[in-house]
Every structure is written in C-alpha cells, then in structure tokens.
Coordinates of C-alpha atoms in Angstrom, one line a residue:
M1 CA -7.9 -17.3 -23.0
N2 CA -9.7 -17.3 -19.9
I3 CA -8.3 -16.0 -16.5
E4 CA -9.8 -16.9 -13.3
L5 CA -9.5 -13.6 -10.9
T6 CA -10.2 -13.6 -7.3
I7 CA -11.5 -10.5 -5.4
E8 CA -10.3 -10.1 -2.0
Y9 CA -11.8 -7.9 0.7
E10 CA -10.0 -7.2 3.8
I11 CA -10.2 -5.0 7.0
F12 CA -7.3 -4.5 9.2
E13 CA -9.1 -3.1 12.4
D14 CA -6.0 -2.5 14.3
E15 CA -4.7 -0.1 11.5
G16 CA -8.1 1.2 10.4
I17 CA -7.6 0.3 6.8
R18 CA -9.8 -1.5 4.3
V19 CA -8.3 -3.1 1.0
L20 CA -9.8 -4.5 -1.8
S21 CA -7.4 -6.6 -4.3
V22 CA -8.0 -8.4 -7.6
V23 CA -5.8 -11.4 -7.6
D24 CA -4.7 -13.8 -10.3
K25 CA -4.7 -17.0 -8.2
K26 CA -2.6 -19.1 -10.8
K27 CA 0.2 -16.4 -11.1
D28 CA -0.2 -15.7 -7.4
E29 CA -0.1 -12.0 -8.5
V30 CA -2.2 -9.0 -7.3
L31 CA -3.2 -7.0 -10.5
N32 CA -5.2 -4.1 -8.8
M33 CA -5.5 -2.8 -5.3
F34 CA -7.7 -0.3 -3.9
H35 CA -7.9 1.3 -0.3
D36 CA -10.2 2.6 2.2
D37 CA -13.3 4.6 1.0
E38 CA -12.7 3.4 -2.6
A39 CA -12.3 -0.4 -1.6
E40 CA -15.4 -0.1 0.5
K41 CA -17.4 1.5 -2.4
I42 CA -16.3 -1.2 -4.9
Y43 CA -17.2 -3.9 -2.4
G44 CA -20.4 -2.6 -1.8
I45 CA -21.3 -2.4 -5.6
L46 CA -19.9 -6.0 -6.1
V47 CA -22.0 -7.4 -2.9
N48 CA -25.1 -6.0 -4.1
M49 CA -25.0 -6.9 -7.9
E50 CA -28.0 -9.5 -8.7

C-alpha cells in the first residue's frame, strides 16, 4: 500500500513560530508536527537532499 504524504513548512512571522507538518492529504490528517528549531533543522535537511 502506498501513501502519499505532503510536507508543509510554515513561518508565522507575527508569532515568531516555525512549523513543519507531515500530512496525509487523502485523509486530511496531520501525522506529525515539529516546531521552531526542530522544524527548521528538518526543513534544512530536506531542502538540501540531492
């Protein structure tokens, strides 16, 4: 069984919050969420993958 997941990275500048979410779009369900430094670190790793 294949599941299509989406990674969303959002910056809420007014609140100073960074969030990275792993989402199952078909079920419209957030499977995991990371905040602030952890979200930025994971995002950096994913963006720099070759």
